[in-house]
Each structure stands twice: as structure tokens, then as C-alpha cells.
Tab-separated table of C-alpha atoms and ligand atoms in Angstrom:
chain	number	residue	atom	x	y	z
J	1	MET	CA	-21.485	109.366	92.289
J	2	ILE	CA	-21.080	106.486	94.740
J	3	LYS	CA	-22.948	104.377	92.303
J	4	THR	CA	-20.740	105.397	89.395
J	5	LEU	CA	-17.638	104.601	91.446
J	6	MET	CA	-19.116	101.185	92.340
J	7	MET	CA	-19.963	100.450	88.668
J	8	LYS	CA	-16.235	101.438	87.699
J	9	ARG	CA	-14.809	99.069	90.403
J	10	VAL	CA	-17.153	96.216	89.319
J	11	PHE	CA	-16.164	96.916	85.668
J	12	TYR	CA	-12.382	96.930	86.431
J	13	SER	CA	-12.717	93.952	88.665
J	14	LEU	CA	-14.534	92.092	85.895
J	15	MET	CA	-11.870	93.133	83.307
J	16	ILE	CA	-9.155	91.886	85.534
J	17	VAL	CA	-10.862	88.590	86.035
J	18	LEU	CA	-11.505	88.185	82.407
J	19	PHE	CA	-7.833	89.080	81.732
J	20	ILE	CA	-6.443	86.677	84.269
J	21	GLY	CA	-8.944	83.944	82.856
J	22	ALA	CA	-7.709	84.610	79.211
J	23	LEU	CA	-4.163	84.502	80.401
J	24	ALA	CA	-4.751	81.272	82.254
J	25	ARG	CA	-6.538	79.765	79.189
J	26	SER	CA	-3.686	80.756	76.942
J	27	ALA	CA	-1.199	79.260	79.215
J	28	TYR	CA	-3.078	76.082	79.424
J	29	PHE	CA	-3.519	75.985	75.587
J	30	TYR	CA	0.169	76.696	75.076
J	31	THR	CA	1.132	73.989	77.478
J	32	SER	CA	-1.215	71.353	76.097
J	33	LEU	CA	-0.100	72.155	72.416
J	34	LYS	CA	3.423	71.958	73.339
J	35	THR	CA	2.835	68.646	75.154
J	36	ASN	CA	0.965	67.142	72.074
J	37	VAL	CA	3.716	68.402	69.681
J	38	ASP	CA	6.418	66.975	71.990
J	39	ALA	CA	4.598	63.706	72.150
J	40	LEU	CA	4.281	63.562	68.338
J	41	ASN	CA	7.858	64.356	67.875
J	42	ALA	CA	8.850	61.777	70.491
J	43	THR	CA	6.652	59.178	68.767
J	44	SER	CA	8.070	59.976	65.317
J	45	SER	CA	11.707	59.816	66.523
J	46	MET	CA	10.908	56.589	68.367
J	47	ILE	CA	9.534	54.960	65.103
J	48	GLN	CA	12.679	56.401	63.287
J	49	ASP	CA	14.930	54.920	65.999
J	50	VAL	CA	13.175	51.590	65.835
J	51	LEU	CA	13.182	51.546	62.015
J	52	SER	CA	16.849	52.765	61.742
J	53	GLN	CA	18.094	50.061	64.108
J	54	ARG	CA	20.358	47.718	62.244
J	55	GLY	CA	18.347	44.906	60.522
J	56	LEU	CA	14.943	46.199	61.249
J	57	LEU	CA	14.783	48.652	58.330
J	58	ASP	CA	16.285	46.042	56.056
J	59	SER	CA	13.741	43.461	57.057
J	60	PHE	CA	11.023	46.057	56.648
J	61	THR	CA	12.277	46.877	53.089
J	62	HIS	CA	12.558	43.082	52.447
J	63	VAL	CA	8.959	42.471	53.554
J	64	ILE	CA	7.731	45.484	51.261
J	65	ASN	CA	9.743	43.899	48.406
J	66	ASN	CA	8.278	40.393	49.039
J	67	LEU	CA	4.793	41.862	49.180
J	68	PHE	CA	5.472	43.646	45.750
J	69	SER	CA	6.741	40.467	44.296
J	70	ILE	CA	3.756	38.526	45.451
J	71	LEU	CA	1.509	41.229	43.973
J	72	MET	CA	3.311	40.951	40.633
J	73	ILE	CA	3.145	37.212	40.693
J	74	GLU	CA	-0.499	37.252	41.444
J	75	THR	CA	-1.149	39.840	38.680
J	76	ALA	CA	0.762	37.740	36.139
J	77	THR	CA	-0.971	34.570	37.314
J	78	PHE	CA	-4.394	36.330	37.002
J	79	PHE	CA	-3.633	37.411	33.426
J	80	ALA	CA	-2.131	33.937	32.556
J	81	SER	CA	-5.396	32.281	33.822
J	82	VAL	CA	-7.482	34.749	31.789
J	83	VAL	CA	-5.378	33.932	28.582
J	84	ALA	CA	-5.615	30.176	29.337
J	85	LEU	CA	-9.512	30.378	29.856
J	86	ILE	CA	-9.924	32.261	26.543
J	87	PHE	CA	-7.720	29.684	24.795
J	88	LEU	CA	-9.715	26.783	26.364
J	89	LEU	CA	-13.085	28.275	25.454
J	90	TRP	CA	-11.821	28.860	21.763
J	91	PHE	CA	-10.532	25.158	21.709
J	92	ILE	CA	-13.934	23.878	23.102
J	93	PHE	CA	-15.797	25.890	20.457
J	94	ARG	CA	-13.514	24.501	17.691
J	95	LEU	CA	-14.108	21.051	18.966
J	96	TYR	CA	-17.863	21.709	19.021
J	97	LEU	CA	-17.732	22.998	15.355
J	98	ILE	CA	-15.813	19.867	14.236
J	99	GLU	CA	-18.206	17.623	16.113
J	100	HIS	CA	-21.176	19.458	14.636
J	101	SER	CA	-20.036	19.295	11.116
J	102	ASN	CA	-18.918	15.599	11.567
J	103	ALA	CA	-22.472	14.832	12.606
J	104	LEU	CA	-24.047	16.325	9.449
J	105	ILE	CA	-21.463	16.243	6.704
J	106	ASP	CA	-20.430	13.166	4.555
J	107	PRO	CA	-16.640	12.853	4.852
J	108	LEU	CA	-16.052	11.653	1.237
J	109	THR	CA	-18.043	14.310	-0.677
J	110	GLY	CA	-18.337	17.208	1.942
J	111	ILE	CA	-22.069	17.448	1.276
J	112	TYR	CA	-24.832	16.592	3.849
J	113	ASN	CA	-24.768	13.019	5.006
J	114	ARG	CA	-27.988	10.754	5.241
J	115	ARG	CA	-28.833	12.000	8.616
J	116	ALA	CA	-28.691	15.682	7.650
J	117	ILE	CA	-30.517	15.300	4.340
J	118	MET	CA	-33.364	13.243	5.904
J	119	LEU	CA	-33.697	16.006	8.665
J	120	SER	CA	-33.961	18.541	5.933
J	121	LEU	CA	-36.678	16.435	4.191
J	122	ASP	CA	-38.629	16.146	7.542
J	123	HIS	CA	-38.279	19.812	8.169
J	124	GLU	CA	-39.323	20.804	4.691
J	125	LYS	CA	-42.330	18.369	4.710
J	126	THR	CA	-43.512	20.018	7.942
J	127	ARG	CA	-43.124	23.454	6.568
J	128	ALA	CA	-44.964	22.398	3.218
J	129	GLU	CA	-47.775	21.005	5.292
J	130	ARG	CA	-47.952	24.060	7.622
J	131	PHE	CA	-48.054	26.612	4.748
J	132	ASN	CA	-49.665	24.421	2.225
J	133	HIS	CA	-46.725	24.653	-0.195
J	134	LYS	CA	-45.453	22.288	-2.835
J	135	LEU	CA	-42.429	20.099	-2.065
J	136	SER	CA	-40.545	17.644	-4.356
J	137	ALA	CA	-37.725	15.294	-3.840
J	138	ALA	CA	-35.256	13.446	-6.057
J	139	VAL	CA	-33.161	10.270	-5.662
J	140	ILE	CA	-29.981	10.017	-7.796
J	141	ASP	CA	-28.096	6.767	-8.341
J	142	VAL	CA	-24.795	6.523	-10.425
J	143	ASP	CA	-25.255	3.977	-13.273
J	144	PHE	CA	-23.085	0.888	-13.413
J	145	PHE	CA	-21.019	2.097	-10.640
J	146	LYS	CA	-19.855	-1.317	-9.565
J	147	ASN	CA	-18.620	-1.635	-13.137
J	148	TYR	CA	-16.570	1.542	-12.820
J	149	ASN	CA	-15.103	0.341	-9.570
J	150	ASP	CA	-14.172	-2.995	-10.926
J	151	LEU	CA	-12.568	-1.356	-13.988
J	152	ASN	CA	-10.661	1.499	-12.306
J	153	GLY	CA	-10.390	0.487	-8.627
J	154	HIS	CA	-11.954	1.802	-5.519
J	155	LYS	CA	-9.811	4.879	-5.248
J	156	ALA	CA	-10.771	6.070	-8.643
J	157	GLY	CA	-14.377	5.271	-7.680
J	158	ASP	CA	-14.186	7.479	-4.677
J	159	LYS	CA	-12.710	10.356	-6.871
J	160	ALA	CA	-15.520	9.861	-9.372
J	161	LEU	CA	-18.157	10.051	-6.584
J	162	LYS	CA	-16.629	13.287	-5.316
J	163	LYS	CA	-16.666	14.741	-8.793
J	164	VAL	CA	-20.393	13.689	-9.428
J	165	ALA	CA	-21.378	15.316	-6.003
J	166	LYS	CA	-19.577	18.580	-6.984
J	167	ILE	CA	-21.214	18.702	-10.334
J	168	VAL	CA	-24.692	18.100	-8.875
J	169	ASP	CA	-23.933	20.638	-6.112
J	170	LYS	CA	-22.951	23.312	-8.555
J	171	SER	CA	-26.076	22.624	-10.788
J	172	MET	CA	-28.524	23.158	-7.920
J	173	ARG	CA	-30.371	26.225	-6.772
J	174	ARG	CA	-29.150	27.537	-3.495
J	175	THR	CA	-32.513	26.934	-1.907
J	176	ASP	CA	-32.484	23.264	-2.385
J	177	PHE	CA	-30.837	20.650	-0.129
J	178	PHE	CA	-28.501	17.950	-1.407
J	179	GLY	CA	-27.032	14.892	0.522
J	180	ARG	CA	-25.557	11.555	0.141
J	181	ILE	CA	-27.843	8.882	1.427
J	182	GLY	CA	-25.376	6.100	0.995
J	183	GLY	CA	-23.067	4.274	-1.431
J	184	GLU	CA	-23.566	5.887	-4.834
J	185	GLU	CA	-26.907	7.254	-4.027
J	186	PHE	CA	-27.869	10.918	-3.306
J	187	MET	CA	-31.017	12.846	-2.643
J	188	ILE	CA	-32.092	16.486	-3.397
J	189	VAL	CA	-34.987	18.142	-1.629
J	190	PHE	CA	-36.768	20.865	-3.606
J	191	PRO	CA	-38.690	23.109	-1.253
J	192	GLU	CA	-41.624	25.081	-2.918
J	193	THR	CA	-41.263	23.158	-6.134
J	194	LYS	CA	-43.749	21.246	-8.074
J	195	LEU	CA	-43.020	17.997	-9.917
J	196	SER	CA	-42.571	19.368	-13.366
J	197	ASP	CA	-40.141	22.040	-12.257
J	198	ALA	CA	-38.233	19.504	-10.113
J	199	GLN	CA	-38.029	17.235	-13.172
J	200	LYS	CA	-36.588	20.009	-15.320
J	201	LEU	CA	-33.989	20.844	-12.847
J	202	CYS	CA	-33.028	17.100	-12.527
J	203	GLU	CA	-32.760	16.886	-16.289
J	204	ARG	CA	-30.264	19.867	-16.183
J	205	ILE	CA	-28.335	18.023	-13.594
J	206	ARG	CA	-28.309	14.867	-15.559
J	207	LEU	CA	-26.959	16.519	-18.545
J	208	ASN	CA	-24.282	18.279	-16.650
J	209	VAL	CA	-22.981	14.881	-15.216
J	210	LEU	CA	-23.298	13.378	-18.726
J	211	ASN	CA	-21.296	16.222	-20.228
J	212	ALA	CA	-18.569	16.458	-17.470
J	213	ASP	CA	-15.052	15.139	-18.034
J	214	ILE	CA	-14.758	12.277	-15.440
J	215	ASP	CA	-11.563	10.132	-15.361
J	216	PHE	CA	-11.693	6.830	-17.037
J	217	GLU	CA	-15.333	7.155	-17.999
J	218	GLU	CA	-14.270	6.153	-21.661
J	219	ASN	CA	-13.626	2.573	-20.225
J	220	MET	CA	-17.417	2.309	-19.317
J	221	PRO	CA	-19.648	0.147	-21.706
J	222	GLN	CA	-21.641	3.472	-22.573
J	223	LYS	CA	-18.414	5.555	-22.781
J	224	ALA	CA	-19.574	7.936	-20.067
J	225	LEU	CA	-20.361	7.958	-16.397
J	226	THR	CA	-24.123	8.766	-16.013
J	227	ILE	CA	-26.810	9.006	-13.458
J	228	SER	CA	-30.461	8.062	-13.256
J	229	ILE	CA	-32.921	10.239	-11.351
J	230	GLY	CA	-36.361	9.499	-9.908
J	231	VAL	CA	-38.461	12.548	-8.922
J	232	ALA	CA	-41.681	12.766	-6.865
J	233	GLU	CA	-43.892	15.512	-5.313
J	234	MET	CA	-45.325	15.290	-1.966
J	235	GLN	CA	-48.967	14.330	-2.130
J	236	ASP	CA	-51.923	15.448	0.084
J	237	SER	CA	-52.520	11.907	1.041
J	238	GLU	CA	-49.032	11.656	2.544
J	239	ILE	CA	-49.720	14.714	4.742
J	240	LYS	CA	-53.170	13.385	5.864
J	241	HIS	CA	-52.439	9.786	6.308
J	242	HIS	CA	-48.577	9.666	6.646
J	243	ASN	CA	-48.472	6.832	4.107
J	244	SER	CA	-45.829	6.465	1.325
J	245	ASP	CA	-43.612	9.328	1.712
J	246	VAL	CA	-42.099	11.414	-1.019
J	247	PHE	CA	-38.753	9.712	-0.654
J	248	ASP	CA	-40.267	6.296	-1.295
J	249	GLN	CA	-42.085	7.630	-4.244
J	250	ALA	CA	-38.896	9.202	-5.636
J	251	ASP	CA	-37.112	5.875	-5.017
J	252	LYS	CA	-39.891	4.060	-7.017
J	253	GLN	CA	-39.432	6.546	-9.850
J	254	LEU	CA	-35.629	5.840	-9.772
J	255	TYR	CA	-36.340	2.133	-10.203
J	256	ILE	CA	-38.560	2.967	-13.340
J	257	ALA	CA	-35.648	5.301	-14.612
J	258	LYS	CA	-33.268	2.284	-14.229
J	259	LEU	CA	-35.681	-0.090	-16.103
J	260	ALA	CA	-36.094	2.574	-18.821
J	261	GLY	CA	-32.359	2.129	-19.718
J	262	ARG	CA	-30.585	4.534	-17.090
J	263	ASN	CA	-29.180	7.866	-17.764
J	264	CYS	CA	-32.627	9.494	-17.617
J	265	VAL	CA	-35.060	11.289	-15.285
J	266	ARG	CA	-38.447	9.755	-14.214
O	301	GH3	P1	-26.988	0.500	-11.309
O	301	GH3	O1	-26.837	1.206	-12.617
O	301	GH3	O2	-28.139	-0.545	-11.288
O	301	GH3	O3	-27.125	1.364	-10.172
O	301	GH3	O4	-25.674	-0.388	-11.098
O	301	GH3	P2	-24.511	-0.218	-10.077
O	301	GH3	O5	-23.345	-0.912	-10.367
O	301	GH3	O6	-24.279	1.319	-9.931
O	301	GH3	O7	-25.227	-0.723	-8.641
O	301	GH3	P3	-24.750	-1.728	-7.626
O	301	GH3	O8	-25.750	-1.592	-6.489
O	301	GH3	O9	-24.734	-3.062	-8.228
O	301	GH3	O10	-23.314	-1.228	-7.277
O	301	GH3	C1	-23.169	-0.014	-6.483
O	301	GH3	C2	-21.738	0.013	-6.420
O	301	GH3	O11	-21.248	1.263	-5.793
O	301	GH3	C3	-21.010	-1.008	-5.567
O	301	GH3	C4	-20.130	-0.405	-4.623
O	301	GH3	O12	-18.820	-0.950	-4.740
O	301	GH3	C5	-20.002	1.067	-5.177
O	301	GH3	N1	-19.859	1.985	-3.936
O	301	GH3	C6	-20.841	2.170	-2.998
O	301	GH3	N2	-20.169	3.143	-2.176
O	301	GH3	C7	-19.092	3.424	-2.629
O	301	GH3	C8	-17.994	4.358	-2.166
O	301	GH3	O13	-18.109	5.020	-1.148
O	301	GH3	N3	-16.752	4.427	-2.976
O	301	GH3	C9	-16.671	3.652	-4.025
O	301	GH3	N4	-15.495	3.762	-4.705
O	301	GH3	N5	-17.663	2.762	-4.515
O	301	GH3	C10	-18.776	2.679	-3.751
O	302	MG	MG1	-27.354	2.029	-6.087
O	303	MG	MG1	-25.811	2.607	-9.155
């Protein structure tokens, strides 16, 4: 009985202690929360007070506006730089293309210049040697062209040279290379072509020039502007000993064509 009473007293005492503890804890929590909220409110109203003071808010807005303007200017500058860079790259690329074509194209006729056609010949010689293929070349010379110039003037001579180059270019296969080696002389490189085939192609080219309508050709002694062509095929000895190249051989053949009376293929 006494034990039960004692137990009850301990229980009630414990409950009272717990109740007082919880009350004290709640009071502490309430007080600290209230203090924090008050502090926050005080801070916020202080900021508002500071900002709403005359001039301060204005200068704050001004600073924000300035920052925004700077951002806009920087963005615009960035895009302008990108556009300028793209334009510059395009310009450099165009210059490169012009320089590149100037280095390889003859300005009068628009076909390969001497440098380009000689490079093509060298390249094709190496290929022919490597794969054991045939290779032929032709040298073309306009007949009595000094005569044509003397009769019709240098300007008409230029025009006639352009026309001859155009006719030859149109008469060729797309796999062949054609260039002006200087003055009124041209060269064709025929990859993978034996001598007899190259001669047939050259005969067709000669006829096309003979039959074309070229200004003032009726004033020429032979009543037409004609070409002579020397053709040669690359020889094994040339590959092995690097002597007398196909170009020299074609040039010799051209000389023979001239001696044979011009307007012919040899
Ligand atoms: P051949 O039949 O023996 O070849 O006689 P040709 O008169 O054609 O040969 P020649 O070498 O005596 O004269 C070549 C002429 O080609 C002389 C030169 O005035 C002319 N010529 C060379 N290059 C040009 C050019 O770019 N434009 C013009 N209009 N004439 C040129
Ligand atoms: Mg000549
Ligand atoms: Mg000539």
C-alpha cells in the first residue's frame, strides 16, 4: 500500500516536473522565435528605411540601370565581334582563293599557266611510272602568229589566242590537262594515253581550230588561223635514266610539224 502511494507520488512528481519542463521549453522557444522574427522585421524595415531615404533608392536604381546598359553593350559588342570575325575569315578565304587561282591560271586565256601545266606533267609522269601506265603530251603552236599580230594588231591577237585556247579546251577530254606554256604555245597532257590515240585527239583539235570562225583570219596568207602540234609518248628510258623528257620530245615533233608546212600533227 505504502509502496503504491510512494509510486503514485513519484509518478505525479515526475509528471509535474515534465509539465514544468515542457512549459519552460515552450516559453523559451516562443521567446527566441519572437526575438528572431523581431530581428528580421527590424532588419527588413532598416533596409527599407535606408533604401527609401531620398537619393539612395534613386542611385541604387541608377546603378542597376547602368549595369544593365553595360550588359547590353557588352552583349552587342560580343555579337559585333563574332560577325566581324566571320567577315574577316570569309575575306581571308576569298583572298586565298584569288591568290591560289592567280598562281595557277593564265590571266589572258583562263586556262592553266606554265607552272600549273608543268606541275600536272610532273605529277602524271610520277603516276605513270608508279602504275606502269602510258602517258603522252602535245605541244601546240599557232602558225604565223607574228603575221596575224602585224596585220590585225596586238589586241586582236590576244582575242584570237583566247579563242584558240577555248576551242582546244572544248575539244579535249575532261581527263586531260591543258595549259599555256608561253606566247602562242600551249601544252596538253594526256594521262593513260598511248601515242597513236594522242595523235588522233590532236588531229581532231587541229581540225576544230582550222574550221572555227576566227576574226580577220581571212587576212592571213593561208586564209585561216591554224595550229601545228607535236606529240610524244613517255618512253621507258625516260623513266629509268631521266633523259630527254616527253615534253622535249613533243617539242621536237612540233619542229618537224613546222618543217612539214604547218597546220599538221606530228
Ligand atoms: P610559226 O608559224 O613559226 O610559229 O610563226 P610565228 O609567227 O607564230 O612565230 P614567232 O615565234 O615568229 O612569233 C610568235 C608571235 O606570237 C610573236 C608575238 O608577238 C606573238 N605573241 C606571243 N605572245 C602573245 C600574246 O600574249 N598576245 C599576242 N597578241 N601575241 C603574242
Ligand atoms: Mg612559237
Ligand atoms: Mg607560232
